[in-house]
Amino acid sequence: WKAFYWGHKSARENYALQLKNIVEEGYKSLGESPVLIGETGIPMDMNERESFSTRDFVWQERMMDALLSGLERALVGFTLWNYNPDNVDSHEQSNERLDKGGRILRAVVRPYAAKVASIPLRQDYEMNTGAWEFEWVNPSQNSPSDNSSVSVTKPPLSHVPIQARETEIFVPLFISKGRDLLVTYSSSTGAKAFDWKYDPARQTLFVVPGDNTPGAVHRLKVEFDRPLDYRFEVDSSIWVDLWHWWAGFMGVIFGLFWVLVL
């Protein structure tokens, strides 16, 4: 039963668990080192190319979100397969023409931590609302004694001295345009002082926490004053879904019975 996954929330969790297992097996053999997943993506011609005629890419969007959520939760770098023949180097990175012809962009264009002035611990993005959460920790000398105890969520905390204090978050105009950012911060030590600034031209949120305590965990949440349009249900239940299917099936049977017998 533990290996059974149902609904979109579970699809995200399934991808995340498999990727974390791969990364942590690598840690055991090679030590805790940065991991880059090479070219990845989803089959846009899924479901027998149905979306190519309907232009409805809802299932591709959901599948892409599940995949990217898993990669993000595993804290790995990755290269996403894409092709846009209209893109040229002369376009500014904030130019909306960069998105021309793009499909399922709501799933693809997401916030992420570009530069972290400490050690990343966790990130999570909800594409239905635009809310993004991130945690990172200040280095300390409490490091695991061997690679077998290192995990994605519990990295070694020993680190060369970090000179910078500013963390940079990519927050794309694709989702932030016309909205105000709502940024909240907390620290495991109880400290709440921090400075932040969002530069729309650079699509970057700059964050400087006030807590420099060794081992302190920083927690950041970025939301919008107007959430994004909801795209699909995340917390679906197998029993509710089966009930809807069963009710529809019985409705068809009853209708046939009514026509043929009565």
Tab-separated table of C-alpha atoms in Angstrom:
chain	number	residue	atom	x	y	z
A	1	TRP	CA	0.000	0.000	0.000
A	2	LYS	CA	2.907	2.361	0.694
A	3	ALA	CA	3.964	1.981	-2.944
A	4	PHE	CA	0.506	3.042	-4.181
A	5	TYR	CA	0.197	6.652	-5.360
A	6	TRP	CA	-3.067	8.351	-6.326
A	7	GLY	CA	-3.764	11.873	-7.539
A	8	HIS	CA	-1.538	14.791	-8.403
A	9	LYS	CA	-0.167	15.325	-4.919
A	10	SER	CA	1.045	11.738	-4.858
A	11	ALA	CA	2.527	12.058	-8.349
A	12	ARG	CA	4.698	14.910	-7.071
A	13	GLU	CA	5.704	12.847	-4.026
A	14	ASN	CA	6.520	9.825	-6.172
A	15	TYR	CA	8.873	11.772	-8.431
A	16	ALA	CA	10.502	13.442	-5.425
A	17	LEU	CA	11.096	10.147	-3.599
A	18	GLN	CA	12.641	8.420	-6.618
A	19	LEU	CA	14.930	11.349	-7.378
A	20	LYS	CA	16.005	11.692	-3.743
A	21	ASN	CA	16.870	7.986	-3.657
A	22	ILE	CA	19.041	8.360	-6.772
A	23	VAL	CA	20.811	11.438	-5.375
A	24	GLU	CA	21.443	9.886	-1.965
A	25	GLU	CA	22.827	6.684	-3.482
A	26	GLY	CA	25.258	8.903	-5.351
A	27	TYR	CA	26.232	10.593	-2.092
A	28	LYS	CA	27.128	7.223	-0.579
A	29	SER	CA	29.498	6.423	-3.458
A	30	LEU	CA	30.871	9.831	-4.413
A	31	GLY	CA	30.325	11.996	-1.375
A	32	GLU	CA	27.982	14.947	-0.987
A	33	SER	CA	28.506	16.714	-4.302
A	34	PRO	CA	26.309	18.860	-6.566
A	35	VAL	CA	24.025	16.817	-8.821
A	36	LEU	CA	22.855	17.815	-12.300
A	37	ILE	CA	20.107	15.830	-14.041
A	38	GLY	CA	20.748	16.017	-17.772
A	39	GLU	CA	18.129	16.811	-20.414
A	40	THR	CA	14.709	15.952	-19.021
A	41	GLY	CA	11.094	16.677	-19.861
A	42	ILE	CA	7.807	14.994	-20.764
A	43	PRO	CA	6.285	13.529	-23.961
A	44	MET	CA	4.117	16.260	-25.459
A	45	ASP	CA	2.505	13.668	-27.766
A	46	MET	CA	1.080	11.659	-24.858
A	47	ASN	CA	-2.471	10.237	-25.049
A	48	GLU	CA	-2.025	9.415	-28.744
A	49	ARG	CA	-1.328	13.054	-29.666
A	50	GLU	CA	-4.865	14.093	-28.711
A	51	SER	CA	-3.825	17.551	-27.545
A	52	PHE	CA	-2.337	18.373	-30.961
A	53	SER	CA	-5.885	18.544	-32.365
A	54	THR	CA	-7.738	19.809	-29.269
A	55	ARG	CA	-4.968	22.269	-28.227
A	56	ASP	CA	-5.776	21.312	-24.639
A	57	PHE	CA	-2.513	20.414	-22.920
A	58	VAL	CA	-3.945	19.952	-19.426
A	59	TRP	CA	-2.411	16.497	-18.876
A	60	GLN	CA	0.981	17.586	-20.160
A	61	GLU	CA	0.826	20.552	-17.799
A	62	ARG	CA	0.051	18.304	-14.834
A	63	MET	CA	2.755	15.819	-15.747
A	64	MET	CA	5.358	18.571	-16.175
A	65	ASP	CA	4.441	20.090	-12.816
A	66	ALA	CA	4.798	16.714	-11.091
A	67	LEU	CA	8.216	16.153	-12.683
A	68	LEU	CA	9.551	19.626	-11.877
A	69	SER	CA	8.186	19.456	-8.334
A	70	GLY	CA	10.123	16.233	-7.827
A	71	LEU	CA	13.331	17.760	-9.161
A	72	GLU	CA	12.912	20.852	-6.993
A	73	ARG	CA	12.238	18.843	-3.847
A	74	ALA	CA	15.312	16.709	-4.533
A	75	LEU	CA	17.329	19.971	-4.704
A	76	VAL	CA	19.075	18.976	-7.916
A	77	GLY	CA	20.043	21.047	-10.922
A	78	PHE	CA	18.505	20.027	-14.243
A	79	THR	CA	18.276	21.004	-17.885
A	80	LEU	CA	14.759	21.070	-19.327
A	81	TRP	CA	14.232	20.093	-22.941
A	82	ASN	CA	12.641	22.861	-24.967
A	83	TYR	CA	12.693	24.301	-28.462
A	84	ASN	CA	11.729	27.805	-29.540
A	85	PRO	CA	12.929	28.772	-33.045
A	86	ASP	CA	11.732	32.371	-32.548
A	87	ASN	CA	14.116	33.065	-29.652
A	88	VAL	CA	17.280	35.016	-30.453
A	89	ASP	CA	20.026	36.441	-28.248
A	90	SER	CA	18.932	40.018	-28.982
A	91	HIS	CA	15.808	39.601	-26.816
A	92	GLU	CA	16.039	40.944	-23.274
A	93	GLN	CA	15.344	38.270	-20.659
A	94	SER	CA	12.243	40.200	-19.544
A	95	ASN	CA	10.913	40.428	-23.102
A	96	GLU	CA	7.527	38.715	-23.353
A	97	ARG	CA	8.424	37.529	-26.861
A	98	LEU	CA	10.576	34.883	-25.192
A	99	ASP	CA	7.357	33.048	-24.317
A	100	LYS	CA	6.000	33.162	-27.881
A	101	GLY	CA	4.692	29.778	-28.944
A	102	GLY	CA	5.410	28.226	-25.564
A	103	ARG	CA	3.066	25.548	-24.248
A	104	ILE	CA	2.268	24.640	-20.618
A	105	LEU	CA	4.248	27.678	-19.457
A	106	ARG	CA	2.332	27.835	-16.181
A	107	ALA	CA	4.037	24.577	-15.233
A	108	VAL	CA	7.443	25.429	-16.703
A	109	VAL	CA	8.040	29.056	-15.668
A	110	ARG	CA	8.623	28.851	-11.919
A	111	PRO	CA	10.517	30.609	-9.120
A	112	TYR	CA	13.786	29.098	-7.935
A	113	ALA	CA	16.760	29.981	-5.758
A	114	ALA	CA	19.459	31.198	-8.144
A	115	LYS	CA	22.120	32.119	-5.558
A	116	VAL	CA	21.975	30.973	-1.934
A	117	ALA	CA	24.192	32.563	0.712
A	118	SER	CA	24.141	29.406	2.840
A	119	ILE	CA	23.092	25.750	2.400
A	120	PRO	CA	19.723	24.910	0.729
A	121	LEU	CA	17.391	22.592	2.648
A	122	ARG	CA	13.977	22.631	0.986
A	123	GLN	CA	11.954	24.306	-1.726
A	124	ASP	CA	8.360	23.809	-2.811
A	125	TYR	CA	6.242	25.555	-5.433
A	126	GLU	CA	2.470	25.451	-5.902
A	127	MET	CA	1.731	26.400	-9.487
A	128	ASN	CA	-2.010	26.714	-8.794
A	129	THR	CA	-1.482	29.762	-6.566
A	130	GLY	CA	2.094	30.918	-7.284
A	131	ALA	CA	3.168	30.375	-3.654
A	132	TRP	CA	6.836	29.390	-3.256
A	133	GLU	CA	8.592	28.244	-0.074
A	134	PHE	CA	12.298	27.940	0.567
A	135	GLU	CA	14.485	26.957	3.521
A	136	TRP	CA	18.233	27.293	3.924
A	137	VAL	CA	20.628	26.926	6.849
A	138	ASN	CA	23.714	28.754	8.071
A	139	PRO	CA	26.886	26.616	8.133
A	140	SER	CA	28.171	25.194	11.415
A	141	GLN	CA	30.729	22.613	12.465
A	142	ASN	CA	28.134	19.905	13.199
A	143	SER	CA	28.810	17.820	10.098
A	144	PRO	CA	27.942	14.123	9.596
A	145	SER	CA	30.899	11.816	10.161
A	146	ASP	CA	30.430	9.822	6.969
A	147	ASN	CA	28.694	10.042	3.602
A	148	SER	CA	26.193	7.299	4.444
A	149	SER	CA	24.430	9.647	6.893
A	150	VAL	CA	24.107	12.504	4.378
A	151	SER	CA	20.698	13.078	2.804
A	152	VAL	CA	19.026	15.661	0.587
A	153	THR	CA	17.207	17.205	3.556
A	154	LYS	CA	20.103	16.804	6.015
A	155	PRO	CA	23.250	17.989	4.225
A	156	PRO	CA	26.614	18.429	5.977
A	157	LEU	CA	26.733	21.834	7.627
A	158	SER	CA	30.499	22.311	7.556
A	159	HIS	CA	31.377	24.780	4.837
A	160	VAL	CA	34.054	27.201	3.779
A	161	PRO	CA	33.372	30.675	5.230
A	162	ILE	CA	30.500	32.369	3.408
A	163	GLN	CA	31.263	36.005	2.727
A	164	ALA	CA	27.982	37.000	1.072
A	165	ARG	CA	24.725	37.331	2.984
A	166	GLU	CA	22.363	38.107	0.113
A	167	THR	CA	20.282	35.297	-1.406
A	168	GLU	CA	18.821	35.798	-4.895
A	169	ILE	CA	15.493	34.261	-5.942
A	170	PHE	CA	14.288	34.173	-9.542
A	171	VAL	CA	10.631	35.292	-9.556
A	172	PRO	CA	9.493	35.420	-13.201
A	173	LEU	CA	7.436	38.263	-14.599
A	174	PHE	CA	5.300	35.608	-16.258
A	175	ILE	CA	3.565	35.103	-12.904
A	176	SER	CA	4.423	38.325	-11.020
A	177	LYS	CA	3.384	40.928	-13.617
A	178	GLY	CA	0.469	43.010	-12.317
A	179	ARG	CA	0.771	41.534	-8.827
A	180	ASP	CA	2.435	42.623	-5.609
A	181	LEU	CA	4.757	40.241	-3.798
A	182	LEU	CA	3.938	39.171	-0.251
A	183	VAL	CA	7.175	38.017	1.395
A	184	THR	CA	7.290	36.459	4.872
A	185	TYR	CA	10.368	35.272	6.754
A	186	SER	CA	11.167	33.445	9.976
A	187	SER	CA	14.218	31.828	11.574
A	188	SER	CA	14.608	28.741	13.758
A	189	THR	CA	16.103	30.991	16.440
A	190	GLY	CA	13.018	33.212	16.505
A	191	ALA	CA	14.650	36.087	14.632
A	192	LYS	CA	12.367	37.812	12.141
A	193	ALA	CA	14.515	40.717	10.908
A	194	PHE	CA	15.312	40.646	7.203
A	195	ASP	CA	15.559	42.943	4.204
A	196	TRP	CA	14.141	42.222	0.773
A	197	LYS	CA	13.769	43.940	-2.571
A	198	TYR	CA	12.214	42.778	-5.841
A	199	ASP	CA	13.664	43.993	-9.141
A	200	PRO	CA	11.111	43.269	-11.929
A	201	ALA	CA	13.608	44.119	-14.692
A	202	ARG	CA	15.936	41.395	-13.411
A	203	GLN	CA	13.023	39.185	-12.273
A	204	THR	CA	14.944	38.739	-9.035
A	205	LEU	CA	14.038	38.884	-5.357
A	206	PHE	CA	16.971	39.838	-3.126
A	207	VAL	CA	16.798	38.641	0.498
A	208	VAL	CA	19.212	39.425	3.347
A	209	PRO	CA	18.365	37.710	6.670
A	210	GLY	CA	19.464	39.348	9.885
A	211	ASP	CA	20.228	36.060	11.668
A	212	ASN	CA	23.849	34.897	11.294
A	213	THR	CA	23.709	32.277	14.060
A	214	PRO	CA	25.582	29.065	13.051
A	215	GLY	CA	23.072	26.339	12.241
A	216	ALA	CA	20.109	28.744	12.092
A	217	VAL	CA	17.436	27.720	9.554
A	218	HIS	CA	15.850	30.460	7.440
A	219	ARG	CA	12.288	30.032	6.142
A	220	LEU	CA	10.980	32.189	3.301
A	221	LYS	CA	7.556	32.236	1.661
A	222	VAL	CA	6.717	34.244	-1.443
A	223	GLU	CA	3.082	34.784	-2.415
A	224	PHE	CA	1.062	37.287	-4.444
A	225	ASP	CA	-1.672	39.687	-3.416
A	226	ARG	CA	-3.781	38.062	-6.148
A	227	PRO	CA	-3.153	34.314	-6.416
A	228	LEU	CA	-2.849	32.744	-9.849
A	229	ASP	CA	-5.824	31.065	-11.492
A	230	TYR	CA	-6.346	27.552	-10.141
A	231	ARG	CA	-5.558	24.942	-12.803
A	232	PHE	CA	-6.413	21.573	-11.262
A	233	GLU	CA	-7.199	19.740	-8.039
A	234	VAL	CA	-4.119	18.667	-6.099
A	235	ASP	CA	-5.512	16.819	-3.070
A	236	SER	CA	-7.792	14.342	-4.834
A	237	SER	CA	-9.056	11.267	-2.987
A	238	ILE	CA	-9.190	7.787	-4.495
A	239	TRP	CA	-12.549	7.151	-2.808
A	240	VAL	CA	-14.093	10.370	-4.103
A	241	ASP	CA	-12.752	9.728	-7.620
A	242	LEU	CA	-14.002	6.136	-7.595
A	243	TRP	CA	-17.389	7.251	-6.320
A	244	HIS	CA	-17.721	9.742	-9.175
A	245	TRP	CA	-16.755	7.039	-11.662
A	246	TRP	CA	-19.174	4.527	-10.116
A	247	ALA	CA	-22.014	7.050	-10.007
A	248	GLY	CA	-21.468	7.881	-13.679
A	249	PHE	CA	-21.298	4.210	-14.639
A	250	MET	CA	-24.496	3.378	-12.767
A	251	GLY	CA	-26.193	6.380	-14.356
A	252	VAL	CA	-25.413	4.991	-17.809
A	253	ILE	CA	-26.644	1.490	-16.836
A	254	PHE	CA	-29.866	2.909	-15.387
A	255	GLY	CA	-30.416	5.002	-18.511
A	256	LEU	CA	-29.988	1.979	-20.785
A	257	PHE	CA	-32.300	-0.067	-18.598
A	258	TRP	CA	-34.925	2.671	-18.743
A	259	VAL	CA	-34.753	2.901	-22.529
A	260	LEU	CA	-34.607	-0.831	-23.298
A	261	VAL	CA	-36.953	-2.231	-20.685
A	262	LEU	CA	-39.402	0.433	-19.629
